[in-house]
Short mmCIF file of C-alpha atoms and ligand atoms in Angstrom, two decimals:
data_model
loop_
_atom_site.label_atom_id
_atom_site.label_comp_id
_atom_site.label_asym_id
_atom_site.label_seq_id
_atom_site.Cartn_x
_atom_site.Cartn_y
_atom_site.Cartn_z
CA UNK A 140 0.62 -0.76 -29.60
CA UNK A 141 -1.55 -1.58 -27.02
CA UNK A 142 -3.34 0.71 -25.56
CA UNK A 143 -2.28 2.02 -22.10
CA UNK A 144 -5.02 2.97 -19.69
CA UNK A 145 -6.65 2.22 -16.24
CA UNK A 146 -8.65 -0.01 -18.21
CA UNK A 147 -6.26 -2.30 -19.22
CA UNK A 148 -3.21 -3.01 -16.53
CA UNK A 149 -3.08 -6.94 -16.67
CA UNK A 150 -2.59 -5.75 -20.67
CA UNK A 151 -0.09 -3.44 -19.46
CA UNK A 152 1.87 -6.20 -17.08
CA UNK A 153 1.83 -8.90 -19.93
CA UNK A 154 3.85 -7.17 -22.27
CA UNK A 155 7.80 -7.39 -21.92
CA UNK A 156 9.47 -4.33 -21.08
CA UNK A 157 11.05 -3.05 -24.70
CA UNK A 158 12.32 0.38 -25.23
CA UNK A 159 9.83 0.69 -28.15
CA UNK A 160 7.00 0.34 -26.26
CA UNK A 161 8.80 2.85 -23.38
CA UNK A 162 9.47 5.07 -25.34
CA UNK A 163 5.82 5.62 -26.01
CA UNK A 164 5.00 6.43 -22.03
CA UNK A 165 5.75 9.80 -20.42
CA UNK A 166 5.33 8.68 -16.71
CA UNK A 167 5.43 4.73 -15.37
CA UNK A 168 6.17 2.93 -12.73
CA UNK A 169 8.16 -0.26 -12.67
CA UNK A 170 7.87 -2.92 -10.59
CA UNK A 171 10.60 -5.67 -9.94
CA UNK A 172 8.92 -8.91 -9.71
CA UNK A 173 12.02 -10.56 -8.32
CA UNK A 174 12.28 -7.95 -5.35
CA UNK A 175 8.89 -8.43 -4.40
CA UNK A 176 9.04 -12.53 -4.54
CA UNK A 177 12.13 -12.01 -2.46
CA UNK A 178 10.22 -9.36 0.23
CA UNK A 179 7.35 -12.06 0.50
CA UNK A 180 9.55 -15.11 0.67
CA UNK A 181 11.39 -13.05 3.56
CA UNK A 182 7.44 -12.76 5.48
CA UNK A 183 7.02 -16.71 4.90
CA UNK A 184 10.44 -17.39 6.72
CA UNK A 185 9.50 -15.08 9.18
CA UNK A 186 6.09 -16.47 10.04
CA UNK A 187 6.52 -19.92 9.12
CA UNK A 188 3.78 -22.42 7.05
CA UNK A 189 1.02 -21.90 9.39
CA UNK A 190 0.40 -18.50 9.49
CA UNK A 191 -1.62 -17.54 7.04
CA UNK A 192 0.19 -14.80 5.22
CA UNK A 193 -2.52 -12.46 3.81
CA UNK A 194 -1.64 -9.45 1.08
CA UNK A 195 -3.17 -6.14 1.59
CA UNK A 196 -3.56 -5.08 -1.47
CA UNK A 197 -5.89 -1.83 -0.96
CA UNK A 198 -5.36 1.39 -2.32
CA UNK A 199 -4.40 0.64 -5.52
CA UNK A 200 -1.63 -1.87 -3.64
CA UNK A 201 -0.24 1.26 -2.13
CA UNK A 202 0.39 2.51 -5.12
CA UNK A 203 1.57 -0.70 -7.21
CA UNK A 204 -0.99 -1.80 -9.55
CA UNK A 205 -3.95 -3.75 -7.65
CA UNK A 206 -3.95 -6.45 -10.69
CA UNK A 207 -0.29 -6.30 -10.74
CA UNK A 208 0.50 -7.28 -7.45
CA UNK A 209 -2.66 -9.76 -7.25
CA UNK A 210 -1.23 -11.50 -9.63
CA UNK A 211 2.72 -11.26 -8.26
CA UNK A 212 1.09 -12.11 -4.66
CA UNK A 213 0.02 -15.24 -5.88
CA UNK A 214 2.44 -16.28 -7.89
CA UNK A 215 4.89 -15.92 -4.56
CA UNK A 216 2.37 -18.10 -2.18
CA UNK A 217 0.37 -15.01 -0.82
CA UNK A 218 -2.80 -17.24 0.73
CA UNK A 219 -5.13 -14.31 0.48
CA UNK A 220 -5.97 -11.13 0.37
CA UNK A 221 -7.14 -7.57 2.31
CA UNK A 222 -8.69 -4.90 0.62
CA UNK A 223 -10.70 -1.86 1.73
CA UNK A 224 -13.52 -1.70 -0.21
CA UNK A 225 -16.06 -3.94 -1.86
CA UNK A 226 -15.16 -3.00 -5.73
CA UNK A 227 -11.69 -3.62 -4.90
CA UNK A 228 -12.50 -7.22 -4.22
CA UNK A 229 -14.69 -7.54 -7.58
CA UNK A 230 -11.98 -5.95 -9.22
CA UNK A 231 -9.63 -9.27 -7.94
CA UNK A 232 -12.16 -11.39 -8.62
CA UNK A 233 -12.92 -10.18 -11.93
CA UNK A 234 -8.97 -10.76 -12.51
CA UNK A 235 -9.70 -14.37 -12.33
CA UNK A 236 -8.44 -14.85 -8.88
CA UNK A 237 -10.03 -17.47 -6.39
CA UNK A 238 -8.40 -16.82 -2.96
CA UNK A 239 -10.42 -15.83 -0.07
CA UNK A 240 -10.47 -11.40 -0.08
CA UNK A 241 -11.25 -9.87 3.41
CA UNK A 242 -13.07 -6.63 3.07
CA UNK A 243 -11.70 -4.36 5.78
CA UNK A 244 -14.10 -1.58 5.33
CA UNK A 245 -17.76 -0.75 5.45
CA UNK A 246 -19.55 -2.35 2.26
CA UNK A 247 -22.96 -0.50 1.84
CA UNK A 248 -26.01 -2.30 3.25
CA UNK A 249 -27.72 -2.05 -0.29
CA UNK A 250 -24.55 -4.05 -1.74
CA UNK A 251 -24.24 -6.89 0.20
CA UNK A 252 -25.74 -9.32 -1.88
CA UNK A 253 -22.54 -9.09 -4.19
CA UNK A 254 -20.25 -9.12 -1.16
CA UNK A 255 -22.20 -12.59 -0.87
CA UNK A 256 -22.30 -13.63 -4.64
CA UNK A 257 -18.15 -12.95 -4.76
CA UNK A 258 -17.66 -15.38 -1.85
CA UNK A 259 -15.83 -12.31 0.02
CA UNK A 260 -14.72 -12.25 3.85
CA UNK A 261 -16.98 -9.92 5.26
CA UNK A 262 -15.60 -7.88 8.24
CA UNK A 263 -18.30 -6.95 10.88
CA UNK A 264 -18.65 -4.45 13.29
CA UNK A 265 -22.23 -3.31 12.43
CA UNK A 266 -24.91 -4.51 13.50
CA UNK A 267 -26.68 -3.70 10.74
CA UNK A 268 -25.09 -4.69 8.35
CA UNK A 269 -25.00 -8.92 10.13
CA UNK A 270 -28.66 -7.87 10.58
CA UNK A 271 -28.68 -7.60 6.41
CA UNK A 272 -26.44 -10.23 6.27
CA UNK A 273 -29.18 -12.63 8.00
CA UNK A 274 -31.59 -11.43 5.46
CA UNK A 275 -30.09 -12.43 2.47
CA UNK A 276 -29.11 -15.95 3.46
CA UNK A 277 -31.63 -16.48 5.56
CA UNK A 278 -33.27 -18.76 3.16
CA UNK A 279 -30.57 -21.03 3.03
CA UNK A 280 -29.11 -20.54 -0.83
CA UNK A 281 -26.53 -18.70 0.25
CA UNK A 282 -24.19 -18.09 3.20
CA UNK A 283 -21.94 -15.13 4.19
CA UNK A 284 -18.23 -15.19 5.40
CA UNK A 285 -17.88 -12.69 8.59
CA UNK A 286 -14.97 -11.54 10.64
CA UNK A 287 -15.59 -9.89 13.56
CA UNK A 288 -13.69 -6.86 13.76
CA UNK A 289 -13.33 -6.44 17.52
CA UNK A 290 -12.37 -2.49 18.89
CA UNK A 291 -9.21 -2.88 21.65
CA UNK A 292 -8.00 0.98 21.47
CA UNK A 293 -7.45 1.66 17.97
CA UNK A 294 -11.29 3.60 18.33
CA UNK A 295 -11.13 2.92 14.53
CA UNK A 296 -13.62 0.30 13.50
CA UNK A 297 -14.51 -2.22 15.46
CA UNK A 298 -17.21 -3.83 17.84
CA UNK A 299 -17.00 -2.53 21.67
CA UNK A 300 -16.77 -4.77 24.62
CA UNK A 301 -20.28 -3.59 25.84
CA UNK A 302 -21.44 -4.31 22.04
CA UNK A 303 -20.42 -7.95 21.59
CA UNK A 304 -23.01 -9.72 23.23
CA UNK A 305 -26.06 -8.43 20.79
CA UNK A 306 -23.51 -9.06 18.15
CA UNK A 307 -23.26 -12.84 19.75
CA UNK A 308 -27.11 -13.21 20.03
CA UNK A 309 -27.41 -12.29 16.71
CA UNK A 310 -24.90 -14.80 15.03
CA UNK A 311 -25.79 -17.57 16.75
CA UNK A 312 -29.60 -17.50 15.35
CA UNK A 313 -28.44 -16.49 11.39
CA UNK A 314 -27.56 -19.76 10.11
CA UNK A 315 -26.74 -18.27 6.95
CA UNK A 316 -23.78 -15.75 8.59
CA UNK A 317 -20.82 -18.12 9.31
CA UNK A 318 -18.56 -16.53 11.76
CA UNK A 319 -14.92 -17.30 10.05
CA UNK A 320 -12.72 -15.36 11.57
CA UNK A 321 -12.16 -12.22 14.76
CA UNK A 322 -9.73 -9.35 14.19
CA UNK A 323 -8.13 -5.86 15.78
CA UNK A 324 -5.73 -3.57 14.64
CA UNK A 325 -2.97 -2.12 16.30
CA UNK A 326 -3.05 2.01 17.58
CA UNK A 327 1.03 1.83 18.78
CA UNK A 328 3.12 -0.22 16.46
CA UNK A 329 5.18 1.56 13.75
CA UNK A 330 5.61 5.49 15.75
CA UNK A 331 7.23 3.67 18.86
CA UNK A 332 9.95 0.97 20.06
CA UNK A 333 7.87 0.78 23.04
CA UNK A 334 4.99 -1.82 22.37
CA UNK A 335 3.31 -1.64 25.55
CA UNK A 336 0.22 -0.65 23.96
CA UNK A 337 -0.56 -3.58 21.18
CA UNK A 338 0.92 -5.77 24.02
CA UNK A 339 -2.02 -4.59 26.01
CA UNK A 340 -4.25 -4.53 22.85
CA UNK A 341 -3.20 -7.94 22.33
CA UNK A 342 -4.59 -8.92 26.04
CA UNK A 343 -8.24 -7.43 25.60
CA UNK A 344 -7.93 -9.27 21.74
CA UNK A 345 -7.50 -12.93 23.34
CA UNK A 346 -10.01 -11.26 26.18
CA UNK A 347 -12.34 -10.42 23.81
CA UNK A 348 -11.93 -14.22 21.74
CA UNK A 349 -11.88 -16.10 24.36
CA UNK A 350 -15.88 -14.66 25.47
CA UNK A 351 -16.57 -15.74 21.88
CA UNK A 352 -15.35 -19.44 22.76
CA UNK A 353 -17.29 -19.21 25.74
CA UNK A 354 -20.52 -18.04 23.63
CA UNK A 355 -20.14 -21.18 21.59
CA UNK A 356 -18.82 -19.67 18.65
CA UNK A 357 -15.46 -21.05 17.11
CA UNK A 358 -13.78 -18.50 15.08
CA UNK A 359 -11.03 -20.06 13.02
CA UNK A 360 -8.83 -17.56 12.00
CA UNK A 361 -7.68 -14.80 14.60
CA UNK A 362 -5.21 -12.12 13.17
CA UNK A 363 -4.01 -8.89 14.41
CA UNK A 364 -0.99 -8.15 13.41
CA UNK A 365 0.24 -6.06 10.31
CA UNK A 366 3.44 -5.88 9.20
CA UNK A 367 5.46 -3.65 11.89
CA UNK A 368 3.46 -6.20 14.20
CA UNK A 369 4.65 -9.62 12.44
CA UNK A 370 8.32 -8.11 12.07
CA UNK A 371 8.34 -7.42 15.89
CA UNK A 372 5.68 -8.51 18.04
CA UNK A 373 5.63 -12.37 17.62
CA UNK A 374 2.87 -13.45 19.60
CA UNK A 375 0.55 -10.73 17.41
CA UNK A 376 0.94 -13.07 14.66
CA UNK A 377 -2.08 -15.84 15.40
CA UNK A 378 -3.63 -17.36 12.55
CA UNK A 379 -3.15 -14.98 9.93
CA UNK A 380 -0.69 -11.51 9.55
CA UNK A 381 -2.27 -8.88 7.35
CA UNK A 382 0.83 -8.00 5.51
CA UNK A 383 0.25 -4.12 4.00
CA UNK A 384 3.85 -2.17 3.19
CA UNK A 385 6.04 -4.89 4.09
CA UNK A 386 5.57 -6.63 0.60
CA UNK A 387 6.35 -3.88 -0.62
CA UNK A 388 9.65 -3.97 0.20
CA UNK A 389 9.37 -0.73 3.17
CA UNK A 390 10.31 -1.25 6.97
CA UNK A 391 6.74 0.81 8.75
CA UNK A 392 8.88 3.12 10.22
CA UNK A 393 12.49 3.47 11.31
CA UNK A 394 11.08 2.65 14.98
CA UNK A 395 10.16 -0.69 13.62
CA UNK A 396 13.94 -1.21 11.79
CA UNK A 397 14.95 -0.23 14.99
CA UNK A 398 12.83 -2.68 16.98
CA UNK A 399 13.53 -5.37 14.45
CA UNK A 400 17.69 -4.95 14.96
CA UNK A 401 17.39 -5.10 18.75
CA UNK A 402 15.63 -8.95 18.67
CA UNK A 403 16.51 -10.42 15.41
CA UNK A 404 19.72 -8.39 14.57
CA UNK A 405 20.67 -9.03 10.94
CA UNK A 406 18.14 -7.25 8.82
CA UNK A 407 20.72 -6.92 5.29
CA UNK A 408 19.03 -8.31 2.22
CA UNK A 409 15.52 -8.77 4.52
CA UNK A 410 12.95 -6.40 1.87
CA UNK A 411 13.70 -4.46 -0.83
CA UNK A 412 11.83 -2.29 -2.53
CA UNK A 413 9.80 -2.79 -5.42
CA UNK A 414 9.00 0.26 -6.80
CA UNK A 415 10.44 3.05 -9.38
CA UNK A 416 8.40 5.83 -10.81
CA UNK A 417 9.85 7.28 -14.11
CA UNK A 418 9.17 10.19 -16.25
CA UNK A 419 10.95 11.60 -19.18
CA UNK A 420 12.50 14.91 -20.03
CA UNK A 421 9.04 16.69 -22.21
CA UNK A 422 11.90 19.72 -23.10
CA UNK A 423 15.32 21.15 -22.34
CA UNK A 424 16.35 24.74 -21.86
CA UNK A 425 18.67 27.36 -20.97
CA UNK A 426 17.78 30.11 -18.97
CA UNK A 427 19.83 33.55 -17.65
CA UNK A 428 21.56 33.81 -14.55
CA UNK A 429 19.16 35.89 -12.57
CA UNK A 430 15.45 34.44 -13.98
CA UNK A 431 12.90 33.35 -12.29
CA UNK A 432 11.35 30.13 -12.44
CA UNK A 433 7.34 28.94 -12.03
CA UNK A 434 5.01 30.19 -10.17
CA UNK A 435 5.16 32.68 -7.54
CA UNK A 436 8.64 33.35 -8.55
CA UNK A 437 9.76 30.86 -5.24
CA UNK A 438 13.25 30.22 -7.76
CA UNK A 439 16.00 32.59 -8.86
CA UNK A 440 18.43 31.32 -11.36
CA UNK A 441 22.53 32.29 -9.50
CA UNK A 442 24.00 31.65 -13.21
CA UNK A 443 22.90 30.27 -16.47
CA UNK A 444 21.04 27.49 -16.18
CA UNK A 445 19.84 24.53 -18.28
CA UNK A 446 16.58 23.86 -17.23
CA UNK A 447 14.80 20.55 -17.61
CA UNK A 448 11.01 20.38 -17.47
CA UNK A 449 9.25 16.73 -16.78
CA UNK A 450 5.82 15.68 -17.16
CA UNK A 451 4.85 14.88 -13.82
CA UNK A 452 2.80 17.10 -11.41
CA UNK A 453 1.06 17.46 -8.26
CA UNK A 454 -2.38 15.66 -9.84
CA UNK A 455 0.12 12.63 -10.62
CA UNK A 456 1.28 12.01 -6.98
CA UNK A 457 4.33 14.48 -6.79
CA UNK A 458 3.72 16.53 -3.89
CA UNK A 459 3.51 20.29 -4.23
CA UNK A 460 6.00 20.24 -0.77
CA UNK A 461 8.74 18.76 -2.54
CA UNK A 462 8.68 22.17 -4.15
CA UNK A 463 12.52 23.41 -4.23
CA UNK A 464 13.39 20.46 -1.89
CA UNK A 465 13.37 17.37 -3.87
CA UNK A 466 15.82 15.97 -6.39
CA UNK A 467 15.12 13.83 -9.25
CA UNK A 468 17.95 11.32 -11.19
CA UNK A 469 18.94 11.62 -14.50
CA UNK A 470 22.25 10.17 -16.10
CA UNK A 471 22.76 9.12 -12.84
CA UNK A 472 23.13 12.04 -10.70
CA UNK A 473 20.56 14.44 -8.71
CA UNK A 474 18.80 17.43 -10.03
CA UNK A 475 17.55 19.47 -7.69
CA UNK A 476 13.70 20.44 -8.67
CA UNK A 477 13.21 24.44 -9.23
CA UNK A 478 10.30 26.19 -8.29
CA UNK A 479 7.10 25.05 -7.08
CA UNK A 480 5.50 21.75 -8.75
CA UNK A 481 2.90 22.72 -10.94
CA UNK A 482 -0.46 20.34 -11.13
CA UNK A 483 1.44 18.07 -14.41
CA UNK A 484 4.77 20.17 -14.34
CA UNK A 485 8.10 20.05 -12.63
CA UNK A 486 10.90 21.57 -12.92
CA UNK A 487 14.77 20.00 -12.12
CA UNK A 488 18.26 21.61 -12.64
CA UNK A 489 20.26 19.86 -14.84
CA UNK A 490 23.01 22.79 -15.45
CA UNK A 491 25.64 20.14 -14.51
CA UNK A 492 24.53 16.62 -16.17
CA UNK A 493 25.42 18.55 -19.52
CA UNK A 494 24.94 15.42 -21.43
CA UNK A 495 21.01 14.82 -20.78
CA UNK A 496 18.85 14.84 -23.86
CA UNK A 497 15.35 15.13 -24.37
CA UNK A 498 13.44 12.39 -23.67
CA UNK A 499 16.07 10.90 -21.07
CA UNK A 500 14.66 8.88 -18.41
CA UNK A 501 14.35 10.49 -15.22
CA UNK A 502 13.54 8.92 -11.60
CA UNK A 503 11.50 10.37 -9.55
CA UNK A 504 11.57 7.43 -6.74
CA UNK A 505 14.16 4.28 -6.65
CA UNK A 506 17.32 4.10 -7.96
CA UNK A 507 19.32 4.95 -10.59
CA UNK A 508 23.19 4.12 -10.85
CA UNK A 509 24.22 4.34 -7.43
CA UNK A 510 22.11 7.23 -6.31
CA UNK A 511 18.72 6.30 -4.56
CA UNK A 512 15.63 8.23 -3.61
CA UNK A 513 13.68 6.43 -1.43
CA UNK A 514 9.76 7.26 -0.58
CA UNK A 515 11.12 7.66 2.92
CA UNK A 516 13.54 10.75 1.71
CA UNK A 517 10.08 12.10 -0.19
CA UNK A 518 8.03 11.74 2.92
CA UNK A 519 10.57 13.61 4.60
CA UNK A 520 10.42 15.97 2.01
CA UNK A 521 6.77 16.07 1.89
CA UNK A 522 5.77 16.49 5.86
CA UNK A 523 4.14 12.52 5.60
CA UNK A 524 4.70 8.45 5.62
CA UNK A 525 6.37 6.48 2.82
CA UNK A 526 3.54 4.64 2.78
CA UNK A 527 1.28 8.11 1.71
CA UNK A 528 3.63 8.86 -1.12
CA UNK A 529 3.20 5.39 -2.83
CA UNK A 530 -0.46 5.27 -2.43
CA UNK A 531 -0.73 8.61 -4.13
CA UNK A 532 0.80 7.88 -7.37
CA UNK A 533 -1.85 8.01 -9.73
CA UNK A 534 -3.66 4.60 -10.54
CA UNK A 535 -3.91 5.50 -14.00
CA UNK A 536 -0.48 5.67 -14.48
CA UNK A 537 0.81 2.34 -16.55
CA UNK A 538 2.62 0.24 -13.53
CA UNK A 539 5.08 -2.60 -15.68
CA UNK A 540 5.70 -5.95 -14.09
CA UNK A 541 9.62 -6.08 -15.33
C1 LIG B 157 -3.69 -1.34 5.47
C2 LIG B 157 -3.43 -2.41 7.17
C3 LIG B 157 -3.38 -3.23 7.25
C4 LIG B 157 -1.66 -3.42 7.07
O1 LIG B 157 -0.87 -2.33 7.01
P1 LIG B 157 0.42 -2.35 6.37
O2 LIG B 157 1.12 -1.45 8.04
O3 LIG B 157 1.23 -1.64 5.92
O4 LIG B 157 1.52 -4.04 6.59
C5 LIG B 157 -3.54 -4.20 7.96
N1 LIG B 157 -4.80 -4.50 8.66
C6 LIG B 157 -5.89 -3.10 8.41
C7 LIG B 157 -6.61 -3.36 9.34
C8 LIG B 157 -5.21 -2.63 7.57
O5 LIG B 157 -6.07 -1.21 7.22
#
């Protein structure tokens, strides 16, 4: 039996799915390799061969497993990666991938040497980072690749217009720092079918890029689009798209789907969710009518009730907001969550599914038979977005590529 822990994710993914192995797991995530390939092929057709397709694998690849997805992305023809942190970038490198990796977040000044050594693309929005990179490369033995992050209206990371000249002046005098790319990020693509704000950001971006070029610098890779922008505002694709949620088969939002349908028509078979989250029944019990269920006595049975106890709780990413709201799938049918979701346990009502047995497979997120619990549905129950639902699935739960 291979060790199934966070230190050996590659080992996990190389193992074929066998009933024997699965029987040893109490909760796990299955990644559908063919759905993933289909999604990437869809985006490749959408943006064409000339545009760099960069797989955003931050947050453990949105909960899908960074190493598992990195491997699938390379095989499916992704051109590069984006991550948030230095640690994530080094993890992808340690898994043996040589493709370009852009670190979108701040790299501590004290570790910029590691980013250079790993040949990472470094997002630049702090002057101190640029000065440190200049110092580290001044001897000429190594070079730093940077992508300037431009402020165009999101007011997250980014260089404001009035700071730009300072950056350009330092860059021009820093022979070891290569300005490879320039980029921005949209504030209002997913939440609306009106892309006026995004178009204004795009126009500001172009103006700033023109200023950089007139200063004599020539960044080759201009990029702005996340999944939603790549899908519905084609003129944001530039030289590269940063593909996050879409690669996992999710529409970024209902508004994005509506915009896509309005412009492109048929969305059927475009995207297919990749992730299924499963667990197994850890105990079955029958309680009488009038019994209280779980902490806080928030549920009380109205009849003799058969409960299945599931070994998954909010510490695994099964949100406490799902208490008394969600359902799971057992034997292809819906079993409602009763009482509060606990730290490691959740109770579901299987009174009307008499055939269930100890250790039966339960689907928390995904399909079983003709039923489906979507990430969007879990998000609606939890008062959040599907991005958060998948990103918070505990990273040490095994990911199995099937
Ligand atoms: C997370 C992220 C993306 C990917 O966004 P999706 O909506 O998931 O495609 C792209 N760019 C930046 C800067 C990000 O932080």
